[in-house]
Short mmCIF file of C-alpha atoms and ligand atoms in Angstrom, two decimals:
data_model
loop_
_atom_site.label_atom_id
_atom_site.label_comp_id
_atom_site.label_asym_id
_atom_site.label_seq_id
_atom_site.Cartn_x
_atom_site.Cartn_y
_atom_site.Cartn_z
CA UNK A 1 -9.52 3.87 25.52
CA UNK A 2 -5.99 2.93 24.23
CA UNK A 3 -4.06 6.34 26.03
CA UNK A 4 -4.95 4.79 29.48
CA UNK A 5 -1.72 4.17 30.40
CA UNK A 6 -2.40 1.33 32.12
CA UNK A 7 -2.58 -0.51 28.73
CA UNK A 8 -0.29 1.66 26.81
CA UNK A 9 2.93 -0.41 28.66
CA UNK A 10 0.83 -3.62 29.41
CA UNK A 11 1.53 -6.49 26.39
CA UNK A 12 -1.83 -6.34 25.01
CA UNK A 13 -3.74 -7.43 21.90
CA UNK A 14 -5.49 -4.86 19.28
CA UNK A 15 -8.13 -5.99 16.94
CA UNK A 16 -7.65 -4.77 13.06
CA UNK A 17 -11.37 -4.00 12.20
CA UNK A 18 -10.85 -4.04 8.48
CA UNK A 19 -9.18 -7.79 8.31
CA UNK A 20 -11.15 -8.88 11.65
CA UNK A 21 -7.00 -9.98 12.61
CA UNK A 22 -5.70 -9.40 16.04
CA UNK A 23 -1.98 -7.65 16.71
CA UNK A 24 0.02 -8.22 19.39
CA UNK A 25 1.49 -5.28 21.03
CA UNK A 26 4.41 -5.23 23.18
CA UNK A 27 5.39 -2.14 24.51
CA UNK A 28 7.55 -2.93 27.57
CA UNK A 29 9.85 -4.28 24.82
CA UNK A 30 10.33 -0.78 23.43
CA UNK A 31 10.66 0.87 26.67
CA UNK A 32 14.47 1.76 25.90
CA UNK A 33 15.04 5.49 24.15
CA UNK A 34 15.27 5.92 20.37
CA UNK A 35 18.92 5.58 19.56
CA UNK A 36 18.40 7.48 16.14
CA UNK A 37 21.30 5.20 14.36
CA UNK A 38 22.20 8.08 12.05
CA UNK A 39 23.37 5.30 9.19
CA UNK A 40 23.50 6.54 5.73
CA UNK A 41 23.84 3.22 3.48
CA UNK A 42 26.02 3.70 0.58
CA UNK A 43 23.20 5.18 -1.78
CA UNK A 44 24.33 3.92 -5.09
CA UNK A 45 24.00 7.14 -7.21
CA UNK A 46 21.95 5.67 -10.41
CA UNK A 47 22.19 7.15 -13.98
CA UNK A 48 19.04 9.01 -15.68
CA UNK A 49 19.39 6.71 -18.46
CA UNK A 50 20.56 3.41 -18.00
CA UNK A 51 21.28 1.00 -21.46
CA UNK A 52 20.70 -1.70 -19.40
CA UNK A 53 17.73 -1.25 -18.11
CA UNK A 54 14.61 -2.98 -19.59
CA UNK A 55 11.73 0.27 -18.45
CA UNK A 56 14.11 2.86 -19.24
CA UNK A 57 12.69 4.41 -22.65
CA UNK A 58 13.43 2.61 -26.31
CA UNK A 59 15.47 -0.01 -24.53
CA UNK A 60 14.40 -3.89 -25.03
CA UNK A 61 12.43 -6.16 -23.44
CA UNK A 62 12.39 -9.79 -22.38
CA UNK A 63 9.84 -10.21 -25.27
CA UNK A 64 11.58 -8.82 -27.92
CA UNK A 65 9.50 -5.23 -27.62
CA UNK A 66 11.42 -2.10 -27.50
CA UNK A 67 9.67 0.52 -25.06
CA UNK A 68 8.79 3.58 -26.97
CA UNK A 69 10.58 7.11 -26.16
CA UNK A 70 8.07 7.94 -23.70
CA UNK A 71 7.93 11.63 -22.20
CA UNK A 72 5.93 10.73 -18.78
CA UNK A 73 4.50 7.56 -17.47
CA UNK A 74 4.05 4.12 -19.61
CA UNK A 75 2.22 0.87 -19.18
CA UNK A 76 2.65 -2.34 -20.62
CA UNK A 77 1.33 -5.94 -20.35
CA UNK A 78 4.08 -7.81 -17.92
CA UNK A 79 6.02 -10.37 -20.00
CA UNK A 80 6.32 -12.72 -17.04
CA UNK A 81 2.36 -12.13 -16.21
CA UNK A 82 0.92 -13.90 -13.55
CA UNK A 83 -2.29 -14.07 -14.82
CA UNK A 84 -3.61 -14.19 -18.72
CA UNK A 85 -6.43 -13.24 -20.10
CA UNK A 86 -7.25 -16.45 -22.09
CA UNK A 87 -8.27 -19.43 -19.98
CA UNK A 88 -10.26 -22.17 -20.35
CA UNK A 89 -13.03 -21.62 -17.31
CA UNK A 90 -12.93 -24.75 -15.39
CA UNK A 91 -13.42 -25.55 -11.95
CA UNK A 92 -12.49 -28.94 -10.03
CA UNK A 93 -14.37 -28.62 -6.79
CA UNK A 94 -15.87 -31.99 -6.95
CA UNK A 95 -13.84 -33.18 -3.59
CA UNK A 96 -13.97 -30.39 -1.34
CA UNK A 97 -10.34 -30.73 0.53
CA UNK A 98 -8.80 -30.23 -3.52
CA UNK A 99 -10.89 -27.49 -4.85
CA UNK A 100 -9.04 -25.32 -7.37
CA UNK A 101 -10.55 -23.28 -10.72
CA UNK A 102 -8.47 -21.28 -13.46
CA UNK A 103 -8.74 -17.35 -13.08
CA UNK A 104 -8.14 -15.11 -15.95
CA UNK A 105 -6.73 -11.73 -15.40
CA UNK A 106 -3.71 -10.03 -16.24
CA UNK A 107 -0.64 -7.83 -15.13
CA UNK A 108 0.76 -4.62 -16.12
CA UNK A 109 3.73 -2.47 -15.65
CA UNK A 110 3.72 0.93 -15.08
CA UNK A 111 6.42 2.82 -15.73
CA UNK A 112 6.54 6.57 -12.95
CA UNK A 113 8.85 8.21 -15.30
CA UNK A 114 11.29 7.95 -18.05
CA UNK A 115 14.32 9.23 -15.38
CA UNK A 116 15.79 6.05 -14.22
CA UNK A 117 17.63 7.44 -11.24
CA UNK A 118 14.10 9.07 -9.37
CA UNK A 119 11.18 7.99 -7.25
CA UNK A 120 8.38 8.86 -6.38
CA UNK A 121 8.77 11.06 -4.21
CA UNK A 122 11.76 12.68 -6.03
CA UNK A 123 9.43 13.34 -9.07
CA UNK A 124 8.01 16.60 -9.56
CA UNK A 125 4.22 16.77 -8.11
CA UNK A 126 3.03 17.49 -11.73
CA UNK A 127 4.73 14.50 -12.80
CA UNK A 128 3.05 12.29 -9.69
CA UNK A 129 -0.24 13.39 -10.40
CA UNK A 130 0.40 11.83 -13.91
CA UNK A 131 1.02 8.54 -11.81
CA UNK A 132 -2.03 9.41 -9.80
CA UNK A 133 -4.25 9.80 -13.49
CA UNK A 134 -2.35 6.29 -14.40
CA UNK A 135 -3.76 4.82 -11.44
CA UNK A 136 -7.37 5.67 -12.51
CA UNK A 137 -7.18 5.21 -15.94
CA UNK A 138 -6.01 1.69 -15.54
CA UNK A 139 -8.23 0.57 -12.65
CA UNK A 140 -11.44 2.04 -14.94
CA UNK A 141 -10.24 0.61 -18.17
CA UNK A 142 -9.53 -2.92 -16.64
CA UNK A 143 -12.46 -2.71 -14.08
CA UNK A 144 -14.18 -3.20 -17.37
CA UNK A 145 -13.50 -6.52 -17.85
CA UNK A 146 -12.45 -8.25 -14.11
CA UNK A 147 -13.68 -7.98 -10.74
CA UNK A 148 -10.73 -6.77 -8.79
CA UNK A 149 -7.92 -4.33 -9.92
CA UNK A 150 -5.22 -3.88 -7.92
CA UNK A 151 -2.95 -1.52 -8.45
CA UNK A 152 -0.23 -1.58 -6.20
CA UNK A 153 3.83 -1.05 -5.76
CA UNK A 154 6.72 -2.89 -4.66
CA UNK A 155 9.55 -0.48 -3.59
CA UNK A 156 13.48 -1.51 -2.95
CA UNK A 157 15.45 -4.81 -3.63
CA UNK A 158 14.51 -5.43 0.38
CA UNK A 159 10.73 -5.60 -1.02
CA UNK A 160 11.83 -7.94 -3.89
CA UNK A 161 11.84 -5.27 -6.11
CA UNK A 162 13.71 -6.36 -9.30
CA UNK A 163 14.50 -3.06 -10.62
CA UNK A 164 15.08 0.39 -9.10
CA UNK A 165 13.72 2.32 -12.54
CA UNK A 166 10.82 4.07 -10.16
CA UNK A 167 7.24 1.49 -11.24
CA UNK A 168 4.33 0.06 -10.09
CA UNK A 169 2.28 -2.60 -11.38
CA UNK A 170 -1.57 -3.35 -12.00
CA UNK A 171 -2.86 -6.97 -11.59
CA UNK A 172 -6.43 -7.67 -12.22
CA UNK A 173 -8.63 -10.23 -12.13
CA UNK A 174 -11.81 -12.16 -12.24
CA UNK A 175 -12.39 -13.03 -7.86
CA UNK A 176 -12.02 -11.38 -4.81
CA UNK A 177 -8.74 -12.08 -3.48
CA UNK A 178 -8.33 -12.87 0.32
CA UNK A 179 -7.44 -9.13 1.74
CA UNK A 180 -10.38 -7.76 -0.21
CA UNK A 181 -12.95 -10.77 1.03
CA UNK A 182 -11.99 -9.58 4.79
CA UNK A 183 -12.19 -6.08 4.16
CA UNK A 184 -15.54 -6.45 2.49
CA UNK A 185 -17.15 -8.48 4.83
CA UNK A 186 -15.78 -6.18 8.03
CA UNK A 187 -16.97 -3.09 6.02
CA UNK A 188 -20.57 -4.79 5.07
CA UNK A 189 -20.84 -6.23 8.31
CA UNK A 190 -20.00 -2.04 9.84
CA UNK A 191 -22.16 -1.09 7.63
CA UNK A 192 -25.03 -2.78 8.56
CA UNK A 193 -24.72 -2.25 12.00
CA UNK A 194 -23.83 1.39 12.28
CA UNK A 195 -25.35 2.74 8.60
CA UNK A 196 -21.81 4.29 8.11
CA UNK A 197 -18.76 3.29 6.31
CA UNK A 198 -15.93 1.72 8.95
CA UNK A 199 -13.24 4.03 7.70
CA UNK A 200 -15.42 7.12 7.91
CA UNK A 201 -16.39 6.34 11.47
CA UNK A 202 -12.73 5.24 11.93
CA UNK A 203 -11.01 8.39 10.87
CA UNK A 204 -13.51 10.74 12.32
CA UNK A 205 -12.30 9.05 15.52
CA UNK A 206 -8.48 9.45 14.73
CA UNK A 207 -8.64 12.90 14.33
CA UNK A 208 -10.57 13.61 17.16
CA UNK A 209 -7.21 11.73 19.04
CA UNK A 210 -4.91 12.99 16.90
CA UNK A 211 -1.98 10.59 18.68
CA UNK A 212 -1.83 8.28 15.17
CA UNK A 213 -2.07 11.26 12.59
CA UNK A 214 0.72 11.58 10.64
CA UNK A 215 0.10 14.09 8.03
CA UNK A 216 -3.61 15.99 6.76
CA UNK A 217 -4.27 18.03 4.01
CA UNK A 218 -7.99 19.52 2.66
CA UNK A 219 -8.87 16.14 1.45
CA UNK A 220 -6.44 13.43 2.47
CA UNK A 221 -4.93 11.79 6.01
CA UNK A 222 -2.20 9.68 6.33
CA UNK A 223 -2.09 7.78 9.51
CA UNK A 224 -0.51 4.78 11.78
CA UNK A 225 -3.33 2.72 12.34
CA UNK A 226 -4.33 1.45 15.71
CA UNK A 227 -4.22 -1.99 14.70
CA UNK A 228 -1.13 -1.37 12.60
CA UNK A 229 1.24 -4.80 12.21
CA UNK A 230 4.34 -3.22 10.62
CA UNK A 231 6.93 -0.86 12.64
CA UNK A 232 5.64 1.63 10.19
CA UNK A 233 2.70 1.09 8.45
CA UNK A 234 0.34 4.15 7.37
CA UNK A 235 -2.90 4.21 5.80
CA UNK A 236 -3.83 6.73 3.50
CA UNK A 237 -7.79 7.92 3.43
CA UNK A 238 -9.57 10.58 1.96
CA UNK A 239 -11.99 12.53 4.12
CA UNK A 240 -14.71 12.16 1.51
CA UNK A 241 -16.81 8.82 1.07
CA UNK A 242 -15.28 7.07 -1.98
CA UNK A 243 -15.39 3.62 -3.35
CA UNK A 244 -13.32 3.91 -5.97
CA UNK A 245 -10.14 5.28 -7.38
CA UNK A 246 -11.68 6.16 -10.42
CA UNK A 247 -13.96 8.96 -8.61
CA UNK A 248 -11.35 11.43 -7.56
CA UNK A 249 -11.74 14.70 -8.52
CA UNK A 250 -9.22 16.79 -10.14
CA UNK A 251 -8.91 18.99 -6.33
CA UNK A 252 -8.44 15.32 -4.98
CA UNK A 253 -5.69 14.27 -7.63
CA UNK A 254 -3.61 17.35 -7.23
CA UNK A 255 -4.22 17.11 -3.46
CA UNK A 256 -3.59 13.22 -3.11
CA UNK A 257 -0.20 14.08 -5.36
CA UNK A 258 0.96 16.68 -2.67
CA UNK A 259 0.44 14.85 -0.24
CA UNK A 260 2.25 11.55 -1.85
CA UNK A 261 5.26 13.69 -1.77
CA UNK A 262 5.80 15.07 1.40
CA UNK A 263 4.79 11.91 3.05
CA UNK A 264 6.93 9.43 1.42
CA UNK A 265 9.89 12.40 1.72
CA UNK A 266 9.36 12.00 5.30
CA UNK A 267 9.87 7.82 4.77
CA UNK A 268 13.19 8.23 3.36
CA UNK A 269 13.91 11.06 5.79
CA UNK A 270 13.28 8.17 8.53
CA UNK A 271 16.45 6.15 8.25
CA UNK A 272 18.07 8.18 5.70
CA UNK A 273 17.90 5.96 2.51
CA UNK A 274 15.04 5.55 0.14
CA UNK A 275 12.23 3.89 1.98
CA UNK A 276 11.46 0.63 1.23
CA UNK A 277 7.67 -0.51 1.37
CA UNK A 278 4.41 -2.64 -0.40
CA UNK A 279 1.88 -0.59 -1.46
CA UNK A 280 -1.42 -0.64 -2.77
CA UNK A 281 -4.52 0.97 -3.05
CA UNK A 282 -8.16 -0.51 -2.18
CA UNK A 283 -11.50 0.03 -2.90
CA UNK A 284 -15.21 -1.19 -4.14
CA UNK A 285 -14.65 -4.13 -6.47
CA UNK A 286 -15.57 -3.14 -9.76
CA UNK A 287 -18.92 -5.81 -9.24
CA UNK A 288 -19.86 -3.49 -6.39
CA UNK A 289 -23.35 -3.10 -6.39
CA UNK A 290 -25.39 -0.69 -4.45
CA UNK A 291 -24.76 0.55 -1.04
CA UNK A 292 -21.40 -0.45 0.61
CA UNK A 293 -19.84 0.06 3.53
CA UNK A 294 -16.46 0.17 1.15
CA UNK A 295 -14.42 3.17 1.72
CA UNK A 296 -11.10 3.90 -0.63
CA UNK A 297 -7.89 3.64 0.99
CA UNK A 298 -4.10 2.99 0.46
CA UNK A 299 -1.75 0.51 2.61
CA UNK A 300 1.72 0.99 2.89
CA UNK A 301 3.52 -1.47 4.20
CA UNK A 302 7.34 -1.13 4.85
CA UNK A 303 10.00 -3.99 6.47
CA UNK A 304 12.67 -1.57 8.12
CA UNK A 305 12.17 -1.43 11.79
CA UNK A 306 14.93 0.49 13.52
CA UNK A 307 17.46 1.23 10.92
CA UNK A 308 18.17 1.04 7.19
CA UNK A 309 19.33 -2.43 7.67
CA UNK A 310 17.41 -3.65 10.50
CA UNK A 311 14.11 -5.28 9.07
CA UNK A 312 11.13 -6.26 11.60
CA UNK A 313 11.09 -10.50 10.10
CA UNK A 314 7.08 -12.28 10.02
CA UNK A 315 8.66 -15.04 11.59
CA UNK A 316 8.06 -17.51 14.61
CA UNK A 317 4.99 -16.09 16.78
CA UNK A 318 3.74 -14.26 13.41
CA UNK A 319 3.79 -17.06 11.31
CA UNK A 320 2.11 -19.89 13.31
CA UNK A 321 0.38 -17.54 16.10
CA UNK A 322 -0.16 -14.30 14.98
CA UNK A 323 1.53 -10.67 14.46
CA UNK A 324 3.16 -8.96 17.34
CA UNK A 325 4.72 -5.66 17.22
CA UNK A 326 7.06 -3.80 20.06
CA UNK A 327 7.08 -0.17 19.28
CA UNK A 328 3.60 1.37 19.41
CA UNK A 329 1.78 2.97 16.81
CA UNK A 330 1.53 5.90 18.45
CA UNK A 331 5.27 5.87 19.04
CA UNK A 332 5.25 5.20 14.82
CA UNK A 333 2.97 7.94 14.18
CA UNK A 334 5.14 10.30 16.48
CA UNK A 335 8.63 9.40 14.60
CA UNK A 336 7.39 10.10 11.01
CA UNK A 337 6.20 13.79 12.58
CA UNK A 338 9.29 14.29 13.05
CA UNK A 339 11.00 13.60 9.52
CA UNK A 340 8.37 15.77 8.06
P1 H2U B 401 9.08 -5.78 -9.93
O1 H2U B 401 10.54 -5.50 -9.97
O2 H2U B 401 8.32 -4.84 -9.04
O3 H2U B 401 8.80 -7.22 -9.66
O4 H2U B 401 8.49 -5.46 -11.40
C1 H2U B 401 9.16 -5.67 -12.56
C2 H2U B 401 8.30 -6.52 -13.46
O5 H2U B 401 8.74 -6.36 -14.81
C3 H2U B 401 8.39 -7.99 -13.14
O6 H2U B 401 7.12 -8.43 -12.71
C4 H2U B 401 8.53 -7.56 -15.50
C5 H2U B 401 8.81 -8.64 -14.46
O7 H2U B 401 8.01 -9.78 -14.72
N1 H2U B 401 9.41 -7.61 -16.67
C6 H2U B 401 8.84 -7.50 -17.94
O8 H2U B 401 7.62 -7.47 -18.07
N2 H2U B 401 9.67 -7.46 -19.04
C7 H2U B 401 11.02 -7.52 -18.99
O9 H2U B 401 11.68 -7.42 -20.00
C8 H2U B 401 11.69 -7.75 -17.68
C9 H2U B 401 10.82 -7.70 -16.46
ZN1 ZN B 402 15.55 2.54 -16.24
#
């Protein structure tokens, strides 16, 4: 097991169940004590309204739409979208090195609040668990019509976030992207092995350690995972079996809100600035059929590694070899504790 120490300061290689993806781990790099750089970036101090801004409520967009005057959350169809709804089907797979088909789908923004200077975590719980409903709604009403939803977020200009008015967005489509085809065959492939869902088995196990448990509440753990690529990447699970988002309860919504809060607090408490991160949650595809070994979870995925301006790069090793991290995840798991 991984706290025999004889591995825990050994380079060694941990296998990501979910993706079937090895990490690299190199501890002996870490070795040195946690200078805590106590940096506070200049925190530009943002405006609740902003005129300039094109989600802050009634102001104009790129297509010529103003946004209404809206009270809580708002979604609207992304005027640079990705995907559209109305394509001709086609697929050119007649030579098989220059297969390609047309996809419809489409993209949404989703406005957190009307307050242009919060985020999430600065909103009021009542108003997250408005974000949380959002979430459903829109993976239930477009889970309709395409295969995959996924909602997801992209948080600071280090993420390649375009604007800091606090938002998500929703992409859906008619496949399986690549994540989801590695998670679903790892889960089905559990599953049929071990007649239990891999994240059940896999979070019965981390609380039984304990050492990568960040944060629990009645339904809901946030954890570093074991396999975990980024300095400090969590997952978020719920303790009950779930495919979807669309099956929380209202207990779960309130609970998943509280626990949004005080867990991405603890992220910007980290290296004092607001944390930046991908996120995104995953579950059944909406073509799901019958038993799975699909469990619901959330990724988050943040850049900074030892300061507000020190990022951990994908570069090198990562790109042509694969991942490699130095500090461990229980040594991730341990520093967010500590913010809480
Ligand atoms: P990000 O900053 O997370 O990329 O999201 C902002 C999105 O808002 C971005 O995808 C869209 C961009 O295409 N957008 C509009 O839909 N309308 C606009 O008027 C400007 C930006
Ligand atoms: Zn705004």
């Amino acid at each position: 097991m991984i706290s025999l120490p004889d591995l825990i300061n050994t380079p060694h290689r941990r296998l990501n169940p979910l993706t079937g993806e090895w990490v690299l781990v190199s501890p002996q790099r870490a070795q040195r004590p946690w200078r805590g750089q106590v940096e506070r970036s200049a925190q530009e101090k943002r405006p609740a309204y902003d005129p300039q801004c094109y989600l802050c409520p009634g102001n104009l967009r790129a297509n010529g739409e103003h946004n209404p005057n809206y009270d809580h959350t708002f979604v609207f169809t992304n005027d640079f979208s990705a995907l559209l709804p109305d394509v001709p089907l086609l697929d050119r797979s007649d030579h098989p090195l220059m297969r390609a088909h047309t996809i419809p789908g489409t993209c949404r923004v989703l406005c957190f609040s009307p307050r242009h200077d919060l985020t999430l975590p600065e909103m009021e719980i009542g108003d997250i668990q408005r974000v949380v409903q959002v979430w459903m709604d829109q993976s239930a009403d477009l889970g309709k019509n395409y295969r995959w939803v996924q909602v997801f977020e992209n948080k600071g200009e280090i993420m390649g976030c375009s604007n800091p008015h606090p938002h998500g967005q929703i992409w859906a489509l008619n496949a399986l992207p690549n994540e989801v085809i590695k998670e679903q065959s790892q889960q089905d492939r559990y599953f049929n092995e071990y007649h239990q869902p891999l994240l059940m088995d896999y979070l019965e196990k981390e609380v039984e350690l304990g050492e990568r448990i960040v944060i629990g509440n009645e339904d809901w753990v946030v954890l570093v995972p074991f396999w975990a690529v980024w300095p400090f990447e969590t997952l978020l699970l719920p303790k009950r079996h779930i495919l979807q988002i669309t099956e929380l309860t209202k207990g779960e919504q309130s609970s998943l809100s509280q626990i949004l809060k005080v867990f991405l607090t603890g992220y910007d408490n980290l290296f004092n600035i607001s944390f930046p991160y991908s996120m995104g949650w995953h579950g059944a595809p909406f073509d799901n059929e019958g038993d799975s070994g699909w469990q619901l979870h959330a990724h988050y995925y943040p850049p900074l590694l030892r300061s507000a301006t020190v990022k951990k790069f994908m570069v090198g090793f990562e790109m042509l070899a694969e991942a490699q991290r130095d500090i461990t995840p229980e040594q991730a798991a341990a520093r967010l504790r500590e913010v809480l």
